[in-house]
Amino acid sequence: MAPPHNRRTPPAFDPTVPGLAARHVAREAVATLLGPARGLALEDALAQAGRGARLEPGEAALARAIATASFRRLGFIKAALAARLRDGVPEDRPHLLALLVTGAAQILDLAVADHAAVDLSVRLTKADPQLQHLAPLVNAVLRRIAREREAIRAQEGDPLTHNTPDWLAHRWRTTYGEAAAHRIAIAHLEGAAVDLTVPRDLETWADRLGGLRLDLGSIRLAEVRDSVAELPGYTEGAWWVQDAAAALPVRLLAPGPGERVADLCAAPGGKTAQIAAAGATVTAVDRSAARLERLGRNLERLGLSAEVVTADALELPEDAPFDAVLLDAPCSATGTIRRHPDVAWTKNETDVIRLAGLQRRLLDKAARLTRPGGRLVYCTCSLEPEEGGGQIADFLNRNPDFERIALTPERLAGHAELIDASGDLRTLPSHLAGGTGRAGGLDGFFASLLRRRG
């Protein structure tokens, strides 16, 4: 291999080549998450990679689709690459690995032309001074992936074994059992439907949007060809996008007109909107000013209002406790993998342990913000027991003035399968399968309804 100073100057990156800029942004985002910055969310990595790229909406959608497909079957894709690379997958070279993974994802999982996936991946390789000498390798490997596509697809095995990180597969087997763990892994490959929360005229909007009215109270869309902002009712604020499971904690809290309700860790604001739409006076608290700006814009579109407070919830004053408190605590987000497949590959057990400590402190704070006789709902979009039932068991042991209100199937439209042995809400990605969209299912959510004794 020639030393770097003897290599030819690589051809300049040409963003006018159709599809090249989108693939560059996807490659950069995937490389970021495969490298040291594993804790970053894919949406943030895409935004970071896209700065200055000025992608048209269609190009931005393509970049997101490529990056998402890369993580949805990352284990399977890496195994296919490893079998066709003499020295194995280049784990220590995230930009090279990202080129190979995003190229293979396009060939194996997306409706794009093979020649475009291969040619544009090679162009990106040639435009990288550190990788240009590997363009023949990238070309050969991706062409082989294209030739052997059907054989590779036929080799895709059990997603729990071959497409789930070992630490997560072990946890889900231990917590939910072998069969349920397999169903969770299968649901992750199917992706997520688009659900809407509609505060008024549910049947009317289900008809107008061509969606299914779920008995849990949401509308599930059959498909979304364009941006949701182009759908009827968006501009006038008739609905907002929110997974059906994510809408359940507020329905359990059941805020009423005139009640003072605190929504802690509130951004991006779907639950704040639910509380405000119920007629309650809501205080939305989040430490991120940028995320609260988005919350404010959403409320403005929906014609709803809230007191918005930029603050660390742990530092809120406790002199005026609330009638009800919702704590949607920061968590590992392993319940959202069907929607955000990068989570499976960018989080680890250390994150679960670290976040469980924060959740404990926030839960105790939320308790002090709840008036005697008031209600507290704790929820997370995690499948991990330390972030769900384990938190509540410990909380009740150290807070004897609180009691759990055990849920009944009637509160969940008869869905007894969504209630765990302790009487708390526990949804799984494999629940509510068979919807009208590309996928059924629910985000994995935990929620516990608690009452402070008066």
Coordinates of N, CA and C in Angstrom, one line a residue, residues 79-282:
A79 N -22.8 -9.4 9.2 CA -22.5 -10.8 9.0 C -22.3 -11.1 7.5
A80 N -23.2 -10.5 6.6 CA -23.1 -10.7 5.2 C -21.8 -10.1 4.7
L81 N -21.4 -8.9 5.2 CA -20.1 -8.3 4.8 C -18.9 -9.1 5.3
A82 N -19.0 -9.5 6.5 CA -17.9 -10.3 7.1 C -17.6 -11.5 6.2
A83 N -18.6 -12.2 5.7 CA -18.4 -13.4 4.9 C -17.8 -13.1 3.6
R84 N -17.7 -11.8 3.2 CA -17.2 -11.4 1.9 C -16.0 -10.5 2.0
L85 N -15.4 -10.4 3.2 CA -14.3 -9.6 3.4 C -13.1 -10.4 4.0
R86 N -12.0 -10.4 3.3 CA -10.9 -11.3 3.7 C -10.5 -11.1 5.2
D87 N -10.5 -9.8 5.6 CA -10.0 -9.4 6.9 C -11.1 -9.1 7.9
G88 N -12.4 -9.5 7.5 CA -13.5 -9.3 8.4 C -14.0 -7.8 8.4
V89 N -15.0 -7.5 9.1 CA -15.6 -6.2 9.2 C -14.7 -5.2 9.8
P90 N -14.4 -4.1 9.2 CA -13.5 -3.1 9.7 C -14.1 -2.3 10.9
E91 N -14.2 -2.9 12.0 CA -14.9 -2.2 13.2 C -14.1 -1.0 13.6
D92 N -12.8 -1.0 13.4 CA -11.9 0.1 13.9 C -11.9 1.3 12.8
R93 N -12.6 1.2 11.7 CA -12.6 2.2 10.7 C -14.1 2.6 10.4
P94 N -14.7 3.4 11.2 CA -16.1 3.6 11.1 C -16.6 4.2 9.8
H95 N -15.7 5.0 9.1 CA -16.2 5.6 7.9 C -16.2 4.5 6.8
L96 N -15.2 3.6 6.8 CA -15.2 2.5 5.8 C -16.4 1.6 6.1
L97 N -16.5 1.3 7.4 CA -17.6 0.4 7.7 C -19.0 1.0 7.3
A98 N -19.1 2.3 7.5 CA -20.4 3.0 7.2 C -20.6 2.9 5.7
L99 N -19.6 3.1 4.9 CA -19.7 3.0 3.4 C -20.3 1.6 3.0
L100 N -19.7 0.6 3.6 CA -20.1 -0.8 3.3 C -21.5 -1.1 3.8
V101 N -21.8 -0.6 5.0 CA -23.1 -0.9 5.6 C -24.2 -0.2 4.8
T102 N -24.0 1.1 4.6 CA -25.1 1.9 3.9 C -25.3 1.4 2.5
G103 N -24.2 1.0 1.8 CA -24.3 0.4 0.5 C -25.1 -0.9 0.5
A104 N -24.7 -1.8 1.4 CA -25.4 -3.1 1.5 C -26.8 -2.9 1.9
A105 N -27.1 -2.0 2.8 CA -28.5 -1.7 3.2 C -29.4 -1.3 2.0
Q106 N -28.8 -0.5 1.2 CA -29.6 -0.1 0.0 C -29.9 -1.3 -0.9
I107 N -28.9 -2.1 -1.1 CA -29.1 -3.3 -2.0 C -30.1 -4.3 -1.4
L108 N -29.9 -4.6 -0.1 CA -30.7 -5.6 0.5 C -32.1 -5.2 1.0
D109 N -32.3 -3.9 1.3 CA -33.5 -3.6 2.0 C -34.3 -2.4 1.4
L110 N -33.7 -1.7 0.5 CA -34.4 -0.5 -0.1 C -34.7 -0.7 -1.6
A111 N -35.7 0.0 -2.0 CA -36.0 0.0 -3.4 C -35.2 1.0 -4.2
V112 N -33.9 0.8 -4.3 CA -33.1 1.6 -5.1 C -32.3 0.7 -6.1
A113 N -31.9 1.3 -7.2 CA -31.2 0.5 -8.2 C -29.8 0.1 -7.7
D114 N -29.5 -1.2 -7.9 CA -28.2 -1.7 -7.5 C -27.0 -0.8 -8.0
H115 N -27.1 -0.4 -9.3 CA -26.0 0.3 -9.8 C -25.8 1.6 -9.1
A116 N -26.9 2.3 -8.7 CA -26.8 3.5 -8.0 C -26.2 3.3 -6.6
A117 N -26.6 2.3 -5.9 CA -26.1 2.0 -4.6 C -24.6 1.7 -4.7
V118 N -24.1 1.0 -5.7 CA -22.7 0.6 -5.8 C -21.9 1.8 -6.3
D119 N -22.4 2.4 -7.4 CA -21.6 3.5 -8.0 C -21.4 4.7 -7.1
L120 N -22.5 5.1 -6.4 CA -22.4 6.3 -5.5 C -21.6 5.9 -4.3
S121 N -21.6 4.7 -3.8 CA -20.7 4.3 -2.7 C -19.3 4.4 -3.1
V122 N -19.0 4.0 -4.3 CA -17.6 4.0 -4.8 C -17.2 5.5 -5.0
R123 N -18.1 6.3 -5.5 CA -17.8 7.8 -5.6 C -17.4 8.4 -4.3
L124 N -18.2 8.0 -3.3 CA -17.9 8.6 -1.9 C -16.6 8.1 -1.4
T125 N -16.2 6.8 -1.7 CA -14.9 6.3 -1.3 C -13.8 7.0 -2.0
K126 N -13.9 7.3 -3.3 CA -12.9 7.9 -4.0 C -12.7 9.4 -3.6
A127 N -13.8 10.0 -3.1 CA -13.7 11.4 -2.7 C -13.1 11.6 -1.3
D128 N -12.8 10.5 -0.6 CA -12.3 10.5 0.8 C -10.8 10.2 0.7
P129 N -10.0 11.2 1.1 CA -8.5 11.0 1.0 C -8.0 9.8 1.8
Q130 N -8.7 9.5 2.9 CA -8.2 8.4 3.7 C -8.7 7.0 3.2
L131 N -9.6 7.0 2.3 CA -10.2 5.8 1.8 C -10.1 5.5 0.3
Q132 N -9.7 6.5 -0.4 CA -9.7 6.4 -1.9 C -9.1 5.2 -2.4
H133 N -8.0 4.7 -1.8 CA -7.3 3.5 -2.3 C -8.1 2.2 -2.1
L134 N -9.2 2.3 -1.3 CA -10.1 1.2 -1.0 C -11.3 1.1 -2.0
A135 N -11.4 2.1 -2.9 CA -12.5 2.1 -3.8 C -12.7 0.7 -4.5
P136 N -11.6 0.1 -5.0 CA -11.8 -1.2 -5.7 C -12.5 -2.3 -4.7
L137 N -12.0 -2.2 -3.4 CA -12.6 -3.2 -2.5 C -14.1 -2.9 -2.3
V138 N -14.5 -1.6 -2.1 CA -15.9 -1.3 -1.9 C -16.7 -1.7 -3.1
N139 N -16.2 -1.4 -4.3 CA -16.9 -1.8 -5.5 C -17.1 -3.3 -5.6
A140 N -16.0 -4.1 -5.3 CA -16.1 -5.5 -5.4 C -17.1 -6.1 -4.4
V141 N -17.0 -5.7 -3.2 CA -17.8 -6.2 -2.1 C -19.3 -5.9 -2.4
L142 N -19.6 -4.7 -2.7 CA -21.0 -4.3 -3.0 C -21.6 -5.0 -4.2
R143 N -20.8 -5.1 -5.3 CA -21.2 -5.8 -6.4 C -21.5 -7.3 -6.1
R144 N -20.7 -7.9 -5.3 CA -21.0 -9.3 -4.9 C -22.3 -9.3 -4.0
I145 N -22.5 -8.4 -3.1 CA -23.7 -8.3 -2.4 C -24.9 -8.3 -3.3
A146 N -24.8 -7.5 -4.4 CA -25.9 -7.3 -5.3 C -26.1 -8.7 -6.1
R147 N -25.0 -9.3 -6.5 CA -25.2 -10.6 -7.2 C -25.8 -11.7 -6.4
E148 N -25.5 -11.6 -5.1 CA -25.9 -12.7 -4.2 C -27.0 -12.3 -3.3
R149 N -27.7 -11.3 -3.7 CA -28.8 -10.7 -2.8 C -29.8 -11.8 -2.3
E150 N -30.3 -12.5 -3.2 CA -31.4 -13.5 -2.9 C -30.8 -14.6 -1.9
A151 N -29.6 -15.0 -2.2 CA -29.0 -16.0 -1.3 C -28.8 -15.4 0.1
I152 N -28.4 -14.2 0.1 CA -28.1 -13.5 1.4 C -29.4 -13.4 2.2
R153 N -30.4 -12.9 1.5 CA -31.7 -12.8 2.2 C -32.3 -14.1 2.7
A154 N -32.0 -15.2 1.9 CA -32.5 -16.5 2.4 C -31.8 -16.9 3.6
Q155 N -30.6 -16.4 3.9 CA -29.8 -16.8 5.1 C -30.2 -16.0 6.3
E156 N -31.1 -15.0 6.2 CA -31.4 -14.2 7.3 C -32.2 -15.1 8.3
G157 N -31.6 -15.3 9.5 CA -32.2 -16.2 10.5 C -32.9 -15.5 11.6
D158 N -32.9 -16.1 12.7 CA -33.7 -15.6 13.9 C -33.2 -14.2 14.2
P159 N -34.1 -13.2 14.2 CA -33.6 -11.8 14.5 C -33.2 -11.6 15.9
L160 N -33.6 -12.4 16.8 CA -33.2 -12.3 18.2 C -31.7 -12.7 18.4
T161 N -31.3 -13.7 17.6 CA -30.0 -14.2 17.7 C -29.0 -13.5 16.7
H162 N -29.5 -13.1 15.5 CA -28.6 -12.6 14.5 C -28.7 -11.1 14.3
N163 N -29.7 -10.4 14.9 CA -29.9 -9.0 14.6 C -30.2 -8.2 15.8
T164 N -29.9 -8.8 17.0 CA -30.1 -8.1 18.3 C -28.8 -8.2 19.1
P165 N -28.3 -7.1 19.6 CA -27.1 -7.2 20.4 C -27.2 -8.2 21.5
D166 N -26.2 -8.9 21.9 CA -26.3 -10.0 22.8 C -26.8 -9.5 24.2
W167 N -26.4 -8.3 24.6 CA -26.8 -7.9 25.9 C -28.3 -7.6 26.0
L168 N -28.9 -7.1 24.9 CA -30.3 -6.9 24.9 C -31.1 -8.3 24.8
A169 N -30.6 -9.1 23.9 CA -31.3 -10.4 23.7 C -31.3 -11.2 25.1
H170 N -30.2 -11.1 25.8 CA -30.2 -11.8 27.1 C -31.2 -11.2 28.1
R171 N -31.2 -9.9 28.1 CA -32.1 -9.2 29.0 C -33.6 -9.5 28.7
W172 N -34.0 -9.5 27.4 CA -35.3 -9.8 27.0 C -35.7 -11.2 27.3
R173 N -34.8 -12.1 27.0 CA -35.1 -13.5 27.4 C -35.3 -13.7 28.9
T174 N -34.5 -13.0 29.7 CA -34.6 -13.2 31.1 C -35.9 -12.5 31.6
T175 N -36.3 -11.4 31.1 CA -37.4 -10.6 31.6 C -38.7 -11.1 31.1
Y176 N -38.8 -11.4 29.8 CA -40.1 -11.7 29.1 C -40.2 -13.2 28.7
G177 N -39.2 -13.9 28.7 CA -39.2 -15.3 28.2 C -38.8 -15.4 26.8
E178 N -38.4 -16.6 26.4 CA -37.9 -16.9 25.1 C -38.9 -16.5 24.0
A179 N -40.1 -16.9 24.1 CA -41.1 -16.7 23.0 C -41.4 -15.2 22.8
A180 N -41.6 -14.5 23.9 CA -41.9 -13.1 23.9 C -40.7 -12.3 23.3
A181 N -39.5 -12.7 23.7 CA -38.3 -12.0 23.3 C -38.2 -12.2 21.7
H182 N -38.5 -13.3 21.2 CA -38.5 -13.5 19.8 C -39.5 -12.6 19.1
R183 N -40.7 -12.5 19.7 CA -41.7 -11.6 19.1 C -41.3 -10.2 19.1
I184 N -40.6 -9.7 20.1 CA -40.1 -8.4 20.2 C -39.1 -8.1 19.0
A185 N -38.2 -9.0 18.9 CA -37.1 -8.9 17.8 C -37.8 -8.9 16.4
I186 N -38.8 -9.7 16.2 CA -39.5 -9.7 14.9 C -40.1 -8.4 14.7
A187 N -40.8 -7.9 15.7 CA -41.5 -6.6 15.6 C -40.5 -5.5 15.2
H188 N -39.3 -5.5 15.7 CA -38.3 -4.5 15.4 C -38.0 -4.4 13.9
L189 N -38.0 -5.6 13.3 CA -37.7 -5.6 11.8 C -38.8 -5.1 11.0
E190 N -40.0 -5.1 11.5 CA -41.2 -4.7 10.8 C -41.4 -3.1 10.8
G191 N -40.7 -2.4 11.6 CA -40.8 -1.0 11.7 C -42.1 -0.6 12.4
A192 N -42.4 0.7 12.4 CA -43.5 1.3 13.2 C -44.5 1.9 12.3
A193 N -45.8 1.8 12.7 CA -46.8 2.5 12.0 C -46.8 4.0 12.5
V194 N -47.6 4.8 11.8 CA -47.7 6.2 12.2 C -49.1 6.3 12.9
D195 N -49.0 6.7 14.2 CA -50.2 6.9 15.0 C -50.5 8.4 15.3
L196 N -51.7 8.7 15.4 CA -52.1 10.1 15.6 C -52.9 10.2 16.9
T197 N -52.7 11.2 17.7 CA -53.6 11.6 18.8 C -54.6 12.7 18.3
V198 N -55.9 12.4 18.4 CA -56.9 13.4 17.9 C -57.8 13.7 19.1
P199 N -57.7 14.9 19.6 CA -58.5 15.3 20.8 C -60.0 15.4 20.6
R200 N -60.4 15.6 19.3 CA -61.8 15.8 19.0 C -62.2 15.2 17.7
D201 N -63.4 14.7 17.5 CA -63.9 14.2 16.3 C -63.1 13.0 15.7
L202 N -62.8 12.0 16.6 CA -62.0 11.0 16.2 C -62.5 10.2 15.0
E203 N -63.7 9.9 15.0 CA -64.3 9.1 13.8 C -64.2 9.9 12.5
T204 N -64.4 11.2 12.6 CA -64.4 12.1 11.4 C -63.0 12.1 10.8
W205 N -62.0 12.3 11.7 CA -60.6 12.3 11.2 C -60.1 11.0 10.8
A206 N -60.6 9.9 11.4 CA -60.2 8.6 10.9 C -60.6 8.4 9.5
D207 N -61.9 8.8 9.2 CA -62.4 8.7 7.8 C -61.6 9.6 6.9
R208 N -61.4 10.9 7.3 CA -60.7 11.8 6.4 C -59.3 11.4 6.0
L209 N -58.6 10.8 7.0 CA -57.3 10.4 6.8 C -57.1 9.0 6.3
G210 N -58.2 8.2 6.2 CA -58.1 6.8 5.8 C -57.4 6.0 6.8
G211 N -57.5 6.3 8.0 CA -56.9 5.5 9.1 C -57.8 4.6 9.9
L212 N -57.2 3.8 10.7 CA -58.0 2.9 11.6 C -58.1 3.5 13.0
R213 N -59.3 3.5 13.5 CA -59.5 4.0 14.8 C -59.2 2.9 15.8
L214 N -58.1 3.0 16.5 CA -57.7 2.0 17.5 C -58.5 2.1 18.7
D215 N -58.9 0.9 19.3 CA -59.7 1.0 20.5 C -59.0 1.6 21.7
L216 N -57.7 1.8 21.6 CA -56.9 2.5 22.7 C -57.1 4.0 22.6
G217 N -57.7 4.5 21.5 CA -58.0 5.9 21.4 C -57.2 6.7 20.4
S218 N -56.3 6.0 19.6 CA -55.5 6.7 18.6 C -56.0 6.3 17.2
I219 N -55.5 7.1 16.2 CA -55.7 6.7 14.8 C -54.4 6.2 14.2
R220 N -54.5 5.0 13.6 CA -53.3 4.4 12.9 C -53.5 4.6 11.4
L221 N -52.5 5.2 10.8 CA -52.6 5.5 9.4 C -52.2 4.3 8.6
A222 N -52.9 4.1 7.4 CA -52.5 2.9 6.6 C -51.1 3.1 6.0
E223 N -50.9 4.3 5.5 CA -49.5 4.6 5.0 C -49.4 6.2 4.8
V224 N -48.2 6.6 4.8 CA -48.0 8.1 4.7 C -47.0 8.2 3.5
R225 N -47.5 8.6 2.3 CA -46.6 8.7 1.2 C -45.7 10.0 1.2
D226 N -46.3 11.1 1.7 CA -45.6 12.3 1.8 C -45.3 12.7 3.3
S227 N -44.9 13.9 3.5 CA -44.7 14.4 4.9 C -46.0 14.5 5.6
V228 N -46.1 14.2 6.9 CA -47.3 14.3 7.6 C -47.8 15.7 7.6
A229 N -47.0 16.7 7.4 CA -47.4 18.1 7.3 C -48.3 18.3 6.1
E230 N -48.3 17.4 5.1 CA -49.1 17.6 4.0 C -50.5 17.0 4.1
L231 N -50.7 16.3 5.3 CA -52.0 15.6 5.5 C -53.1 16.5 5.9
P232 N -54.3 16.2 5.6 CA -55.5 17.1 6.1 C -55.5 17.2 7.6
G233 N -55.7 18.4 8.1 CA -55.8 18.6 9.5 C -54.5 19.0 10.2
Y234 N -53.4 18.9 9.5 CA -52.1 19.2 10.2 C -52.1 20.7 10.4
T235 N -52.3 21.5 9.4 CA -52.1 23.0 9.5 C -53.1 23.5 10.5
E236 N -54.3 23.0 10.6 CA -55.3 23.6 11.5 C -55.2 23.0 12.9
G237 N -54.2 22.1 13.1 CA -53.9 21.6 14.4 C -55.0 20.6 15.0
A238 N -55.5 19.8 14.1 CA -56.6 18.8 14.5 C -56.0 17.6 15.2
W239 N -54.7 17.3 15.0 CA -54.1 16.1 15.5 C -52.6 16.3 15.6
W240 N -51.9 15.4 16.3 CA -50.5 15.3 16.3 C -50.0 13.9 16.3
V241 N -48.8 13.7 15.8 CA -48.2 12.4 15.7 C -47.7 11.9 17.1
Q242 N -48.2 10.7 17.5 CA -47.8 10.2 18.8 C -48.2 8.7 18.8
D243 N -47.2 7.9 19.1 CA -47.5 6.4 19.1 C -48.6 6.1 20.1
A244 N -49.4 5.1 19.8 CA -50.6 4.8 20.6 C -50.2 4.5 22.0
A245 N -49.0 3.8 22.2 CA -48.5 3.5 23.6 C -48.1 4.8 24.3
A246 N -47.5 5.7 23.6 CA -47.0 7.0 24.2 C -48.2 7.8 24.7
A247 N -49.4 7.6 24.1 CA -50.5 8.4 24.5 C -51.2 7.8 25.8
L248 N -50.9 6.6 26.2 CA -51.6 6.0 27.3 C -51.2 6.5 28.7
P249 N -50.0 7.0 29.0 CA -49.8 7.5 30.3 C -50.7 8.7 30.7
V250 N -50.9 9.6 29.8 CA -51.8 10.7 30.1 C -53.2 10.2 30.3
R251 N -53.6 9.2 29.5 CA -55.0 8.7 29.7 C -55.1 8.0 31.0
L252 N -54.1 7.5 31.5 CA -54.1 6.9 32.9 C -54.1 8.0 33.9
L253 N -53.4 9.0 33.7 CA -53.4 10.2 34.6 C -54.8 10.9 34.7
A254 N -55.5 10.9 33.6 CA -56.8 11.4 33.5 C -56.9 12.8 34.0
P255 N -56.2 13.8 33.5 CA -56.3 15.2 33.9 C -57.7 15.7 33.6
G256 N -58.1 16.6 34.5 CA -59.5 17.2 34.3 C -59.4 18.7 34.2
P257 N -60.5 19.3 33.7 CA -60.6 20.7 33.6 C -60.3 21.4 34.9
G258 N -59.4 22.4 34.8 CA -59.1 23.2 36.0 C -58.0 22.6 36.9
E259 N -57.6 21.4 36.7 CA -56.5 20.8 37.5 C -55.2 21.5 37.1
R260 N -54.3 21.6 38.1 CA -52.9 22.0 37.9 C -52.1 20.7 37.7
V261 N -51.4 20.6 36.6 CA -50.7 19.4 36.2 C -49.3 19.8 35.8
A262 N -48.3 19.1 36.3 CA -46.9 19.3 35.9 C -46.5 18.1 35.0
D263 N -45.9 18.5 33.8 CA -45.4 17.5 32.9 C -43.9 17.7 32.9
L264 N -43.2 16.8 33.6 CA -41.8 16.8 33.8 C -41.0 16.1 32.7
C265 N -39.9 16.7 32.2 CA -39.2 16.2 31.0 C -40.1 16.2 29.8
A266 N -40.8 17.3 29.6 CA -42.0 17.4 28.7 C -41.7 17.3 27.2
A267 N -40.6 17.8 26.8 CA -40.3 17.9 25.3 C -40.2 16.5 24.7
P268 N -40.7 16.3 23.5 CA -41.2 17.3 22.5 C -42.6 17.8 22.7
G269 N -43.4 17.2 23.6 CA -44.7 17.9 23.9 C -46.0 17.2 23.6
G270 N -45.9 15.9 23.1 CA -47.1 15.2 22.8 C -48.0 15.1 24.1
K271 N -47.4 14.7 25.2 CA -48.2 14.5 26.4 C -48.6 15.9 27.0
T272 N -47.8 16.9 26.8 CA -48.3 18.2 27.2 C -49.5 18.6 26.5
A273 N -49.5 18.3 25.2 CA -50.7 18.7 24.4 C -51.9 17.9 24.8
Q274 N -51.8 16.6 25.2 CA -52.9 15.8 25.7 C -53.5 16.4 27.0
I275 N -52.6 16.8 27.9 CA -53.0 17.4 29.2 C -53.8 18.7 28.9
A276 N -53.2 19.6 28.1 CA -53.8 20.9 27.8 C -55.2 20.7 27.1
A277 N -55.2 19.7 26.2 CA -56.5 19.4 25.4 C -57.6 19.0 26.4
A278 N -57.2 18.4 27.5 CA -58.2 17.9 28.5 C -58.7 19.0 29.4
G279 N -58.2 20.2 29.2 CA -58.7 21.4 29.9 C -57.9 21.7 31.2
A280 N -56.8 21.0 31.4 CA -56.0 21.2 32.6 C -55.1 22.4 32.4
T281 N -54.6 23.0 33.5 CA -53.6 24.0 33.4 C -52.3 23.3 33.6
V282 N -51.5 23.3 32.5 CA -50.3 22.4 32.5 C -49.0 23.3 32.6

